[in-house]
Amino acid sequence: AEQRAKEAEERRIKAEEEERRRKEEAAAAAEQARLDAEPVVRREVRSLSRPEQLRFARALYRLMQAPNGPGTSEYARIAGYHGWPGDLATGATGLCAHRRESFPGWHRAYQMEMENALREADKQLGNDGRIGFPYWDCMYAPSINGEVVPKVIRDYFSDMPRDLIDPSNSSSEQFEDRGFSRINDDEEILSLLERYNVRTNADNALTTSQHGAAASTATGSNDDVESPHNYVHVACGYPMTTTSYAAFYPAFFLHHCNVDRLYEAYLRAHPDSQSEFQRYNSREYNTELRPFVNKNTGDIYKHADLFDAAHLGYAYDSLPKQPRSRLREAPDYALFRGLDLGLEVFKDQAYLIHVFVVPKDAENFEVPLVRCPRDEHEYYGGSSSIFGGRGDNGGCENCRSKT
């Protein structure tokens, strides 16, 4: 009888322990679900504390680990969607959206894909996954704490990590050789950003009234969110200057997070943007934004899913302020007919175009042999930049046809 009583007591204690453990696990799961439902906050990477920067860098480095050989990391999978090698799961290429109204929406879904992967990597490192992807605000604050390119990127990703790409793929030979070694120094990037008037370009995007004109460079006005995006890519240097490989450099996603921030500011200032897109460009509005899947529905994202950042699970610590309305002098456009600029040599590279307006009777004029002529030059007319190009090395058909 004593033995039976002892065994019954042991069963009772075991049952109580199991019930207590079950309640604790349920409470922990409920708390995690509550936290996951709250938007993560995206903040300026150069303004993060050092421990916060290191947490971000470690999670990013974790994403770059290739457990099954070169080119098999989560980071490589996502980076490849932008150009080379495409979606390895389906074989699809030419996925990225540039020079059309889908530009901010496709890249918004793309940024969330990387942010969600970063949060999973953070959990694998023993943290809670409550980490928003930081942004790099080189449009409005090109230098913070003496940094242009974030120091955490310079310190921990100055060289391309081993096994990030598959060297057996012949189309990546040049990228494998160069890696991240040709990123410009801070002085050069700062000079170019100032030269391009990137802040003014971003302000102009915020005041463009029609969503179709503000979303991309398709209309040719340069008063859109894609134009300052292009200038930053060009200012950074290789591989940021090529659509095929740009996303493999970590500052790419910091930059695109800031582009999304600019777009979010635009949407707040122009609440009719979604209805405009749907009304005036319904075909593109209803296009699936492959390969990105809405984890809540299991469906491929469409533009209708992407106009509410809080609903998507993130928020920004601050947004660019809407610039004051002001009269702007109408620009002068010059059309040069029948000129062969020889752009085929650039293939899928980015390039700068500098225009000089020279009187026919000017004597001994020579184009200045400097990378970035100054406005003070007597005959200097202006500049533009092209991000991406006509190459077929993983580039998208839209980029090739519109360049």
CSV table of C-alpha atoms in Angstrom, one decimal, residues 18 69 79 101 159 192 306 318 363:
chain,number,residue,atom,x,y,z
A,18,GLU,CA,4.2,18.6,-17.1
A,69,GLY,CA,28.8,24.5,-50.5
A,79,ALA,CA,20.7,38.4,-53.5
A,101,GLU,CA,5.8,51.7,-61.8
A,159,ASP,CA,36.0,41.6,-48.6
A,192,LEU,CA,29.5,62.3,-56.0
A,306,LEU,CA,2.1,46.5,-50.2
A,318,SER,CA,11.5,58.7,-38.8
A,363,GLU,CA,38.1,77.4,-80.1
